[in-house]
CSV table of C-alpha atoms in Angstrom, one decimal:
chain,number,residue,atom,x,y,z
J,1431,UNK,CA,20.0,8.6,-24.2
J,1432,UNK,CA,17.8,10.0,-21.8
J,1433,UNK,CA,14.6,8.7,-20.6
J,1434,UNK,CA,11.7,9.2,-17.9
J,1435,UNK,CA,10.6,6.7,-16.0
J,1436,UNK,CA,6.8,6.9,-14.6
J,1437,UNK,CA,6.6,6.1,-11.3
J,1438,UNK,CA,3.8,8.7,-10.1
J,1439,UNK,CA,1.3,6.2,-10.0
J,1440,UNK,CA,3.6,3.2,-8.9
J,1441,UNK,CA,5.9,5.3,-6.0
J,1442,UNK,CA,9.3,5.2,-6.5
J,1443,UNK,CA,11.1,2.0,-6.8
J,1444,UNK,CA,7.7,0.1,-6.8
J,1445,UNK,CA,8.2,-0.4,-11.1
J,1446,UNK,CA,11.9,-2.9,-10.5
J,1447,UNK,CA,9.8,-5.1,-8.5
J,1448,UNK,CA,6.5,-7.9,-7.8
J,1449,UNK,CA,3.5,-6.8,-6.1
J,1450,UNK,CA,4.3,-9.5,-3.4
J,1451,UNK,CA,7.7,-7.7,-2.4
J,1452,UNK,CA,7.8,-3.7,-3.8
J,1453,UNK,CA,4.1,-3.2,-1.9
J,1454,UNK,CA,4.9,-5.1,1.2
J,1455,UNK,CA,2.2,-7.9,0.6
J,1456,UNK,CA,1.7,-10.5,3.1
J,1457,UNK,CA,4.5,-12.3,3.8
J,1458,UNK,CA,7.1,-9.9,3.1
J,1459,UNK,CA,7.6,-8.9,6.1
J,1460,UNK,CA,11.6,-8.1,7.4
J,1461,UNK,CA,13.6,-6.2,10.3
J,1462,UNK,CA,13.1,-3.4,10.9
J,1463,UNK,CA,16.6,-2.3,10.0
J,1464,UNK,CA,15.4,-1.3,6.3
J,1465,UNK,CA,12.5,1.4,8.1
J,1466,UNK,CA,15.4,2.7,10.2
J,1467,UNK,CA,16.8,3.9,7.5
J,1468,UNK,CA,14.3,5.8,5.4
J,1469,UNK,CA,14.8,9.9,5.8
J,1470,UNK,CA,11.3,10.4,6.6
J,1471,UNK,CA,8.3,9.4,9.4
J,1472,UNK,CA,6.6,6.2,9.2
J,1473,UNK,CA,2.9,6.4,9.9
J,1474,UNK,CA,0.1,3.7,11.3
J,1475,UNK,CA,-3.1,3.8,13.1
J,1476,UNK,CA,-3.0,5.6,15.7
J,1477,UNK,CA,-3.2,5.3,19.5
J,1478,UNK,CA,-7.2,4.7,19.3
J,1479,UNK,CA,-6.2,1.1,17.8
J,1480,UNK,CA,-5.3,-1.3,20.3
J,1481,UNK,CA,-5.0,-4.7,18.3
J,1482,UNK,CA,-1.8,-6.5,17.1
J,1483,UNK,CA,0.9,-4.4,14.6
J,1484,UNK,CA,3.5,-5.8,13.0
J,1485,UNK,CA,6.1,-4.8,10.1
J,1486,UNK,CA,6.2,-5.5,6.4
J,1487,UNK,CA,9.1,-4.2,3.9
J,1488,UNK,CA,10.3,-1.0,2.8
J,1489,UNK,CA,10.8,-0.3,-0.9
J,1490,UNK,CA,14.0,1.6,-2.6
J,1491,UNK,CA,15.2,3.1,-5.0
J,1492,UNK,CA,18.3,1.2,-6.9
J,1493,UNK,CA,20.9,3.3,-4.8
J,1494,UNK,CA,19.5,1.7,-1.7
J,1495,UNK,CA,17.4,5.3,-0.6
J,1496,UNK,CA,13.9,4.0,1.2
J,1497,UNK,CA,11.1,5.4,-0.8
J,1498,UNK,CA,7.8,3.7,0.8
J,1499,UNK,CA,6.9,1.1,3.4
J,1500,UNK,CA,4.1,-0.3,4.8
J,1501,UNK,CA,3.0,-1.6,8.4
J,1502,UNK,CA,0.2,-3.8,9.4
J,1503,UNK,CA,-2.5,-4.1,11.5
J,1504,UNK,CA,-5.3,-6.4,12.9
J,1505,UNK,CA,-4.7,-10.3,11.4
J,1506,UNK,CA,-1.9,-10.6,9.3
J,1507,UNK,CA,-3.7,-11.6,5.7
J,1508,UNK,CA,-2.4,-14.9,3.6
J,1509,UNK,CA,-0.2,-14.1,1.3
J,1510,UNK,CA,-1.2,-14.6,-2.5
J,1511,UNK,CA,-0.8,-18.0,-3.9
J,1512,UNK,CA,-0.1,-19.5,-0.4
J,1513,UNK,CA,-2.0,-23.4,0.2
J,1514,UNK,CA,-5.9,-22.8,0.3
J,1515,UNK,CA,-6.9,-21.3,4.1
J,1516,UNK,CA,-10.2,-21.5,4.7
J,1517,UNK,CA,-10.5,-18.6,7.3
J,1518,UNK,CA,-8.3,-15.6,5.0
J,1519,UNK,CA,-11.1,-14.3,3.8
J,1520,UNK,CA,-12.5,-13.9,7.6
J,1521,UNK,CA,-9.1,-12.3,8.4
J,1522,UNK,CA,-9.5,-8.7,9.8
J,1523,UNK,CA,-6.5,-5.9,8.7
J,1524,UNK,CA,-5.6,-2.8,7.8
J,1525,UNK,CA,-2.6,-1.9,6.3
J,1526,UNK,CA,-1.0,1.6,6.4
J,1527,UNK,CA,1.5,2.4,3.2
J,1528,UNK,CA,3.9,5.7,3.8
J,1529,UNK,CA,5.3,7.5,0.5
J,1530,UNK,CA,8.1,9.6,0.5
J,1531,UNK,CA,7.4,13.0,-0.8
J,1532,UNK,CA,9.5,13.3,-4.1
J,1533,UNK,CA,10.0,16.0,-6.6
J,1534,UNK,CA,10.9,14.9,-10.4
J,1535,UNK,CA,14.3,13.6,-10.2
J,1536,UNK,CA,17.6,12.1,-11.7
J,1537,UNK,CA,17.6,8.5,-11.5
J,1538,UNK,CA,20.5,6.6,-9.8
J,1539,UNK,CA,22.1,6.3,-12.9
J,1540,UNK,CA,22.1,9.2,-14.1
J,1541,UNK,CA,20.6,8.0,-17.1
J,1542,UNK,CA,17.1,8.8,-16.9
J,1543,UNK,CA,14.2,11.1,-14.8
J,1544,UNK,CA,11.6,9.6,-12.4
J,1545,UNK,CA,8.4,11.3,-11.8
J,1546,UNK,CA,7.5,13.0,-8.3
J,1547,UNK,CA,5.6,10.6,-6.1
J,1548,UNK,CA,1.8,12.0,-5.4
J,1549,UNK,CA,-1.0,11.1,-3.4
J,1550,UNK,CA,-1.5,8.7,-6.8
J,1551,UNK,CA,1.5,7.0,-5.7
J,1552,UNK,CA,0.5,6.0,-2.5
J,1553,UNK,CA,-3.0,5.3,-4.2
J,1554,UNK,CA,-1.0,2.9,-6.5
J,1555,UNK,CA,1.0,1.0,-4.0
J,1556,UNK,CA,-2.5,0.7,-1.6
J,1557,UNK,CA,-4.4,-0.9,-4.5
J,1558,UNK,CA,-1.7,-3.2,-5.4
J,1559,UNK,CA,-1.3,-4.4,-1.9
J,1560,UNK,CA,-4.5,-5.1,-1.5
J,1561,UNK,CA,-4.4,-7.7,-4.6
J,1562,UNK,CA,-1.4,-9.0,-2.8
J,1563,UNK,CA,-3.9,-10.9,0.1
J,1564,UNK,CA,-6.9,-10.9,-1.8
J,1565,UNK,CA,-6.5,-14.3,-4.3
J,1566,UNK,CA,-10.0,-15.4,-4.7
J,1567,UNK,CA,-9.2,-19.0,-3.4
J,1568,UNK,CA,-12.1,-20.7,-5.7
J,1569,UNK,CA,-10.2,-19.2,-8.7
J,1570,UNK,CA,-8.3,-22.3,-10.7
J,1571,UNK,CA,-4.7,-21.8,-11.0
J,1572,UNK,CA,-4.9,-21.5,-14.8
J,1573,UNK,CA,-6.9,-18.4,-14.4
J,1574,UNK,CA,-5.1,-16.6,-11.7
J,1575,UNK,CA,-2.6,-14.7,-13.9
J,1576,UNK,CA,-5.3,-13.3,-16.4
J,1577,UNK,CA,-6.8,-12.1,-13.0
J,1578,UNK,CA,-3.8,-10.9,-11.9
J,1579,UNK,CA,-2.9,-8.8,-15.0
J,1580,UNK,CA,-6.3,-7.7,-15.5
J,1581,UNK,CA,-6.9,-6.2,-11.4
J,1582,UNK,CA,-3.2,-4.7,-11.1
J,1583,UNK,CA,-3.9,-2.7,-14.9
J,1584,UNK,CA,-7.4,-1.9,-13.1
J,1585,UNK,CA,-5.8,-0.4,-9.6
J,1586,UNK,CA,-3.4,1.6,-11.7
J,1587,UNK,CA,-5.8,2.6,-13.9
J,1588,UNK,CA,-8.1,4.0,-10.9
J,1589,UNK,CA,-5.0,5.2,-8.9
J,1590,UNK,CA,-4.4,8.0,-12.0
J,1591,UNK,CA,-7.7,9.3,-11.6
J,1592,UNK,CA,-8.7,10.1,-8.6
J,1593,UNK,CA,-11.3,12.7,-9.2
J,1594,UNK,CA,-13.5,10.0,-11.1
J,1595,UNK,CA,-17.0,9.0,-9.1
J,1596,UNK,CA,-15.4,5.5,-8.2
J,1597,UNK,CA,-13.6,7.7,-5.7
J,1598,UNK,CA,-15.2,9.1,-2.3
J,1599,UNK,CA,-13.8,11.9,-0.1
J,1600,UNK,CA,-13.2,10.9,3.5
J,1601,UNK,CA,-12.4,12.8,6.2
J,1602,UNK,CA,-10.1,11.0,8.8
J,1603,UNK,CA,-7.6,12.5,11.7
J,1604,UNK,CA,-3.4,12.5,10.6
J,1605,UNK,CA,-1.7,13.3,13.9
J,1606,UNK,CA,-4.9,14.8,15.7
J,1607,UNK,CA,-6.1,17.1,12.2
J,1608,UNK,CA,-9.0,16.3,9.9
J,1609,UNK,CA,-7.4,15.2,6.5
J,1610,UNK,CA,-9.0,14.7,3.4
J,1611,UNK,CA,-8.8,11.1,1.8
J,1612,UNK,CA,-9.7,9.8,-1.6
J,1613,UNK,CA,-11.7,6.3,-0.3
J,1614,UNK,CA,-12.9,4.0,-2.8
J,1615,UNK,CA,-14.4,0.2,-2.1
J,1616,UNK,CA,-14.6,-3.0,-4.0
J,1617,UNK,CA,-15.7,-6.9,-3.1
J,1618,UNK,CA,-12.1,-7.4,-2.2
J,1619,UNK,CA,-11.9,-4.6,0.6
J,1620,UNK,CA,-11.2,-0.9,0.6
J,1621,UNK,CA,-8.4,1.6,-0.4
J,1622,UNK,CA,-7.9,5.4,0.1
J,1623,UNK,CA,-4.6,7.6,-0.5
J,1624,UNK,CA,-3.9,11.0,1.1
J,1625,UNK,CA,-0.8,13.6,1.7
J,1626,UNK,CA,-0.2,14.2,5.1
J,1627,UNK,CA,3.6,16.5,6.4
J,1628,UNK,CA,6.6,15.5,4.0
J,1629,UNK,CA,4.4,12.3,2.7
J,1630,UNK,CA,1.7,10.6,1.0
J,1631,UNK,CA,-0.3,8.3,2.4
J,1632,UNK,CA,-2.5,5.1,1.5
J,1633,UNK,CA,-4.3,2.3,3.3
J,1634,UNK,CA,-6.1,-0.7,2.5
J,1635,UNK,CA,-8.0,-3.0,4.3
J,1636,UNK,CA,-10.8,-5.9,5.1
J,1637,UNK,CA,-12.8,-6.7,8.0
J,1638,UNK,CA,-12.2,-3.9,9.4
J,1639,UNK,CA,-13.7,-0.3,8.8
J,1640,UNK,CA,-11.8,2.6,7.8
J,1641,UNK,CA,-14.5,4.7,8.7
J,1642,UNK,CA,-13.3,6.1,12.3
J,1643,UNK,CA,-9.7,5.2,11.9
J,1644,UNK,CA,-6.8,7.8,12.7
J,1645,UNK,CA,-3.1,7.6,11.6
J,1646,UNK,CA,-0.3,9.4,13.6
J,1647,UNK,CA,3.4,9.1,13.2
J,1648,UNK,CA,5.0,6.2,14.5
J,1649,UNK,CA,7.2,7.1,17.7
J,1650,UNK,CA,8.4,3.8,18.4
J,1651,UNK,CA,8.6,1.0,15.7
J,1652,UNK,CA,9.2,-1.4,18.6
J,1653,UNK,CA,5.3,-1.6,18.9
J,1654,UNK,CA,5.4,-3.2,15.9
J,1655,UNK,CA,8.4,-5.9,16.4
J,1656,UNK,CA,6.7,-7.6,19.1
């Protein structure tokens, strides 16, 4: 039997694993062998940002095809769950999360149909990463689950609508032209999600403002293996 599989909100591959691996929370992080092989460009901030980058993991599909990835910026965040440190919530980042462009298509298996990816994807896969580093770290350990569930059913929720009045429109530079962003803030940090050539694009971030930032396509991922 057929079936669809929803993954216009998650990005492809996102649904087969945790938030802490499938968007490229903090401490995740791998070669950069699995970016190497993705068929399309990765993006960061661009050249106007001069701090620290450093990789975090790519996400695929079950036959192994790269779908999404994300790179980091500024102070690498703890991850979720880690031992108490004092200073995360002091920690400045911004994380850039690049979304294959996907029309509806067969699954690996033949079995079933995923959903294109959309700027919702990359919405999705921002929010979610953003939960990854942002644990409240008074929060008893009993509690952090129903946390858990409820702000990951929240993101999603808020990733499908984008045209609600929780979401902003901000105007920031992709490769040197003005692109329109969907930008929305909470107590934990920010998110937005755009499309820029061939992909969708999201962010997240805390500490640091996405209000001047620029992304540009990532010439050399060696600036970010260092």
């Amino acid at each position: 039997m057929e079936t669809t599989s929803r993954v216009g909100a998650q990005g492809a591959g996102a649904a087969e694993a945790s938030p802490d691996t499938a968007q490229g929370g903090p401490g995740s992080r791998r070669s950069v062998d699995g970016y190497l092989l993705a068929s399309f460009p990765w993006y960061g901030l661009d050249e106007a940002y001069s701090g620290p980058r450093w990789l975090m993991q790519v996400g695929a599909a079950a036959d192994g095809t790269v779908e999404h990835g994300s790179t980091g910026h500024g102070e690498e965040p703890t991850l979720r769950g880690e031992r108490a440190d004092p200073g995360a919530e002091k920690r400045r980042f911004a994380v850039v999360v690049t979304v294959a462009s996907r029309p509806v298509r067969r699954s690996a298996d033949g079995t079933g149909v995923l959903e294109a990816t959309s700027v919702s994807s990359a919405a999705w896969l921002a929010g979610s990463g953003l939960l990854a580093c942002t644990w409240p770290a008074q929060m008893e350990r009993a509690l952090r689950q129903d946390w858990l569930d409820q702000q990951t059913a929240l993101a999603w929720e808020l990733a499908d609508h984008l045209d609600e009045p929780v979401w902003s429109t901000l105007s920031l530079p992709v490769d040197g032209a003005q692109t329109e962003f969907r930008y929305r803030e909470s107590e934990y940090g920010w998110v937005l999600a755009g499309s820029a050539e061939g992909v969708h694009l999201g962010a997240y971030g805390r500490g640091m403002s996405a209000y001047g930032m620029g992304f540009s396509v990532i010439k050399d991922l060696a600036a970010y293996t260092g």
